[in-house]
Amino acid sequence: AHGRSIKSVYVYEAPVRIWHWINALAITVLALTGYFIGSPLPTQPGEASANYLMGYIRFAHFAAGYILAVGLLGRTYWAVVGNHHARELYWVPLLTKAYWVEVLGMLKWYAFISPRPGRYVGHNPLARFAMFFGYLLLTVFMICTGFALYGEGAQMGSWQERLFGWVIPLFGQSQDVHTWHHLGMWALIVFIIVHVYAAIREDIMGRSSIVSTMISGHRTFKD
C-alpha cells in the first residue's frame, strides 16, 4: 500500500515483531549447528559422556528446528487474524501488471539507476517477492527436509516419520535429502545477507524507516 501524506503509521503488530527476532535467532543457531553437523569436529579420545559436544550441537539444532517450525505455524495463524500487513508474506500479486511495474521501479532503485524509490507503508513489491520465494517457500522446504531426516533417527512410526517420511523417496535417498538440506541452508544465508543489506540501505538512503520499524512497529517517513 502507498502512503501519501503519512509521517508515521503502525505497521507490524507485536506478534509479527516477536516472531521476526525469534525466527532470526533460530535460523542463526540452525546455520551454525548445521555447519558442524555437516562438517563434524575431530573425534576425541575418552568416554562419550565426557566428550558430548556434538550431541549438544545436534540437540541445539533440533530445538531450533522446532522453534522455526512452530514459529512459522504461529506466523501463519497471525496472517489470518492480524492486520493486512501481516498477510503480505503469504501472497504476491504476480498476475497484475501494476505490481511488475513497481517491481521494476524498485530494481532500478537498488541498481542505483533510479534516484528515488516508491513510498510504501508495508513491504515494497520487490521485498514481497523476495520474502515469499526467498524466505517462505525456502523455509517450508527446509522444515520438510529437516524433519524427514529427523524422522530417520526417530524411527518408523514416529510422527516425524509419518508426516515427512515421503520426502526421502521423493528425492531418491537419504543422502540426497542431506545434500539439498545443506544447499538450502546456504541459499537461506544468501537471502539473509541480501535482506540485511537491503534493510540497512533503505534506512540510510530510502524514504522510510526499516530496521527500527521491526522493533517499534511504526514506519516513519522522511518526506
Short mmCIF file of C-alpha atoms in Angstrom, two decimals:
data_model
loop_
_atom_site.label_atom_id
_atom_site.label_comp_id
_atom_site.label_asym_id
_atom_site.label_seq_id
_atom_site.Cartn_x
_atom_site.Cartn_y
_atom_site.Cartn_z
CA ALA A 1 0.00 0.00 0.00
CA HIS A 2 1.13 3.54 -0.71
CA GLY A 3 1.36 6.31 1.84
CA ARG A 4 0.84 9.85 0.54
CA SER A 5 0.82 12.27 3.45
CA ILE A 6 1.65 9.87 6.27
CA LYS A 7 4.57 10.62 8.59
CA SER A 8 4.22 7.62 10.90
CA VAL A 9 1.98 4.56 10.77
CA TYR A 10 1.69 1.42 12.88
CA VAL A 11 2.61 -1.44 10.54
CA TYR A 12 3.94 -4.51 12.35
CA GLU A 13 1.99 -5.78 15.34
CA ALA A 14 3.82 -7.21 18.36
CA PRO A 15 3.40 -10.91 17.40
CA VAL A 16 4.99 -10.23 14.00
CA ARG A 17 7.93 -8.40 15.55
CA ILE A 18 8.49 -11.03 18.24
CA TRP A 19 8.32 -13.78 15.62
CA HIS A 20 10.82 -11.95 13.41
CA TRP A 21 13.54 -11.75 16.06
CA ILE A 22 12.98 -15.24 17.50
CA ASN A 23 13.00 -16.55 13.95
CA ALA A 24 16.27 -14.75 13.23
CA LEU A 25 17.85 -16.30 16.34
CA ALA A 26 16.57 -19.77 15.43
CA ILE A 27 17.98 -19.54 11.90
CA THR A 28 21.34 -18.37 13.26
CA VAL A 29 21.50 -21.37 15.60
CA LEU A 30 20.39 -23.71 12.82
CA ALA A 31 23.03 -22.39 10.42
CA LEU A 32 25.89 -22.65 12.93
CA THR A 33 24.95 -26.06 14.30
CA GLY A 34 24.05 -27.35 10.85
CA TYR A 35 27.51 -26.44 9.59
CA PHE A 36 29.14 -28.52 12.31
CA ILE A 37 26.74 -31.40 11.74
CA GLY A 38 27.77 -31.38 8.07
CA SER A 39 31.47 -30.91 8.92
CA PRO A 40 31.87 -32.59 12.34
CA LEU A 41 34.62 -31.72 14.78
CA PRO A 42 37.53 -34.20 15.10
CA THR A 43 36.89 -37.20 17.34
CA GLN A 44 38.41 -37.10 20.81
CA PRO A 45 39.67 -39.97 22.97
CA GLY A 46 37.80 -40.94 26.11
CA GLU A 47 34.28 -41.81 27.14
CA ALA A 48 31.42 -40.42 25.07
CA SER A 49 29.85 -38.97 28.22
CA ALA A 50 32.92 -36.77 28.67
CA ASN A 51 33.02 -35.68 25.02
CA TYR A 52 29.39 -34.94 24.21
CA LEU A 53 29.92 -31.68 22.29
CA MET A 54 28.44 -32.99 19.03
CA GLY A 55 25.46 -34.28 21.00
CA TYR A 56 24.82 -30.80 22.36
CA ILE A 57 25.25 -29.33 18.88
CA ARG A 58 22.68 -31.75 17.44
CA PHE A 59 20.29 -31.03 20.32
CA ALA A 60 20.58 -27.28 19.70
CA HIS A 61 19.92 -27.88 16.00
CA PHE A 62 16.82 -29.95 16.69
CA ALA A 63 15.49 -27.48 19.28
CA ALA A 64 15.99 -24.53 16.93
CA GLY A 65 14.27 -26.52 14.17
CA TYR A 66 11.21 -26.99 16.36
CA ILE A 67 11.21 -23.27 17.19
CA LEU A 68 11.41 -22.43 13.47
CA ALA A 69 8.54 -24.77 12.58
CA VAL A 70 6.25 -23.79 15.45
CA GLY A 71 7.06 -20.13 14.84
CA LEU A 72 6.02 -20.43 11.20
CA LEU A 73 2.73 -22.03 12.23
CA GLY A 74 2.14 -19.16 14.65
CA ARG A 75 3.08 -16.62 11.99
CA THR A 76 0.62 -18.24 9.57
CA TYR A 77 -2.13 -18.01 12.20
CA TRP A 78 -1.36 -14.32 12.72
CA ALA A 79 -1.56 -13.72 8.97
CA VAL A 80 -5.22 -14.71 9.30
CA VAL A 81 -6.13 -12.76 12.44
CA GLY A 82 -3.65 -9.87 12.25
CA ASN A 83 -3.73 -6.70 10.17
CA HIS A 84 -3.34 -6.72 6.39
CA HIS A 85 0.40 -6.08 6.58
CA ALA A 86 0.79 -9.43 8.36
CA ARG A 87 -0.59 -11.16 5.25
CA GLU A 88 1.91 -9.68 2.80
CA LEU A 89 4.36 -12.52 3.45
CA TYR A 90 1.90 -15.12 2.18
CA TRP A 91 0.76 -13.81 -1.19
CA VAL A 92 2.24 -11.86 -4.08
CA PRO A 93 0.04 -10.27 -6.80
CA LEU A 94 2.03 -11.84 -9.63
CA LEU A 95 -0.80 -11.57 -12.17
CA THR A 96 -1.19 -7.79 -12.03
CA LYS A 97 0.73 -5.55 -14.42
CA ALA A 98 0.95 -2.73 -11.88
CA TYR A 99 2.82 -5.00 -9.48
CA TRP A 100 5.55 -5.80 -12.01
CA VAL A 101 5.88 -2.13 -12.95
CA GLU A 102 6.57 -1.36 -9.29
CA VAL A 103 8.99 -4.30 -9.02
CA LEU A 104 10.91 -2.87 -11.99
CA GLY A 105 10.96 0.51 -10.29
CA MET A 106 12.45 -0.99 -7.12
CA LEU A 107 15.02 -2.94 -9.15
CA LYS A 108 16.12 0.34 -10.73
CA TRP A 109 16.36 1.87 -7.26
CA TYR A 110 18.53 -0.95 -5.91
CA ALA A 111 20.69 -0.84 -9.06
CA PHE A 112 21.29 2.91 -8.50
CA ILE A 113 19.53 3.73 -11.78
CA SER A 114 16.55 5.47 -10.21
CA PRO A 115 17.32 8.32 -7.77
CA ARG A 116 14.16 7.84 -5.72
CA PRO A 117 12.20 4.75 -4.61
CA GLY A 118 8.44 4.42 -4.29
CA ARG A 119 6.79 5.14 -0.95
CA TYR A 120 5.32 2.06 0.72
CA VAL A 121 3.77 1.50 4.12
CA GLY A 122 4.32 -2.27 4.19
CA HIS A 123 6.83 -4.31 2.20
CA ASN A 124 7.78 -2.85 -1.15
CA PRO A 125 6.84 -5.04 -4.17
CA LEU A 126 10.35 -6.44 -4.65
CA ALA A 127 10.63 -7.25 -0.94
CA ARG A 128 7.33 -9.14 -1.08
CA PHE A 129 8.62 -11.23 -3.97
CA ALA A 130 11.89 -11.96 -2.14
CA MET A 131 10.17 -12.77 1.15
CA PHE A 132 7.73 -15.18 -0.47
CA PHE A 133 10.13 -17.05 -2.75
CA GLY A 134 13.44 -16.46 -0.95
CA TYR A 135 12.23 -16.97 2.60
CA LEU A 136 8.76 -18.53 2.97
CA LEU A 137 8.95 -21.30 0.36
CA LEU A 138 12.59 -21.99 1.19
CA THR A 139 11.81 -22.24 4.90
CA VAL A 140 8.97 -24.68 4.24
CA PHE A 141 11.43 -26.72 2.15
CA MET A 142 13.98 -26.69 4.99
CA ILE A 143 11.37 -27.74 7.56
CA CYS A 144 10.15 -30.62 5.38
CA THR A 145 13.64 -31.94 4.57
CA GLY A 146 14.85 -31.38 8.13
CA PHE A 147 12.02 -33.30 9.76
CA ALA A 148 12.35 -36.03 7.13
CA LEU A 149 15.96 -36.55 8.20
CA TYR A 150 14.96 -36.29 11.86
CA GLY A 151 12.32 -38.95 11.26
CA GLU A 152 15.03 -41.45 10.31
CA GLY A 153 16.51 -41.17 13.78
CA ALA A 154 13.10 -41.12 15.44
CA GLN A 155 12.41 -44.36 13.54
CA MET A 156 9.33 -45.85 11.91
CA GLY A 157 6.02 -44.90 13.46
CA SER A 158 7.19 -41.56 14.89
CA TRP A 159 5.08 -38.55 13.97
CA GLN A 160 8.08 -37.06 12.18
CA GLU A 161 8.40 -40.17 10.02
CA ARG A 162 4.65 -40.38 9.39
CA LEU A 163 4.33 -36.73 8.36
CA PHE A 164 7.60 -36.26 6.48
CA GLY A 165 8.73 -39.77 5.52
CA TRP A 166 7.51 -39.20 1.95
CA VAL A 167 10.26 -36.62 1.39
CA ILE A 168 13.15 -39.11 1.26
CA PRO A 169 11.80 -41.34 -1.55
CA LEU A 170 10.76 -38.17 -3.39
CA PHE A 171 14.43 -37.14 -3.58
CA GLY A 172 15.69 -40.69 -4.11
CA GLN A 173 17.62 -41.45 -0.94
CA SER A 174 18.62 -40.02 2.43
CA GLN A 175 21.96 -38.64 1.24
CA ASP A 176 20.22 -36.66 -1.49
CA VAL A 177 17.95 -35.08 1.13
CA HIS A 178 21.04 -34.25 3.22
CA THR A 179 22.61 -32.56 0.20
CA TRP A 180 19.54 -30.49 -0.66
CA HIS A 181 19.02 -29.56 3.00
CA HIS A 182 22.63 -28.39 3.12
CA LEU A 183 22.28 -26.37 -0.10
CA GLY A 184 19.02 -24.91 1.16
CA MET A 185 20.78 -23.52 4.21
CA TRP A 186 23.36 -21.77 2.05
CA ALA A 187 20.56 -20.34 -0.10
CA LEU A 188 18.89 -19.05 3.08
CA ILE A 189 22.18 -17.49 4.20
CA VAL A 190 22.44 -15.67 0.85
CA PHE A 191 18.88 -14.41 1.31
CA ILE A 192 19.68 -13.17 4.83
CA ILE A 193 22.77 -11.29 3.61
CA VAL A 194 20.72 -9.56 0.91
CA HIS A 195 17.86 -8.94 3.37
CA VAL A 196 20.13 -7.26 5.94
CA TYR A 197 21.91 -5.22 3.26
CA ALA A 198 18.61 -4.02 1.76
CA ALA A 199 17.18 -3.11 5.18
CA ILE A 200 20.23 -1.06 6.20
CA ARG A 201 20.44 0.54 2.74
CA GLU A 202 16.79 1.59 2.91
CA ASP A 203 17.29 3.07 6.37
CA ILE A 204 20.17 5.18 5.07
CA MET A 205 19.10 6.02 1.52
CA GLY A 206 15.36 5.32 1.37
CA ARG A 207 12.30 7.35 2.26
CA SER A 208 11.19 5.45 5.37
CA SER A 209 12.45 3.54 8.39
CA ILE A 210 13.07 -0.20 8.09
CA VAL A 211 15.12 -1.66 10.95
CA SER A 212 13.52 0.44 13.70
CA THR A 213 10.08 -0.46 12.31
CA MET A 214 10.68 -4.11 13.17
CA ILE A 215 11.48 -3.00 16.73
CA SER A 216 8.77 -0.42 17.41
CA GLY A 217 6.21 -1.47 14.82
CA HIS A 218 5.93 2.08 13.47
CA ARG A 219 7.01 3.06 9.97
CA THR A 220 8.24 6.65 9.88
CA PHE A 221 8.67 8.61 6.67
CA LYS A 222 11.34 11.14 5.86
CA ASP A 223 9.19 13.04 3.36
#
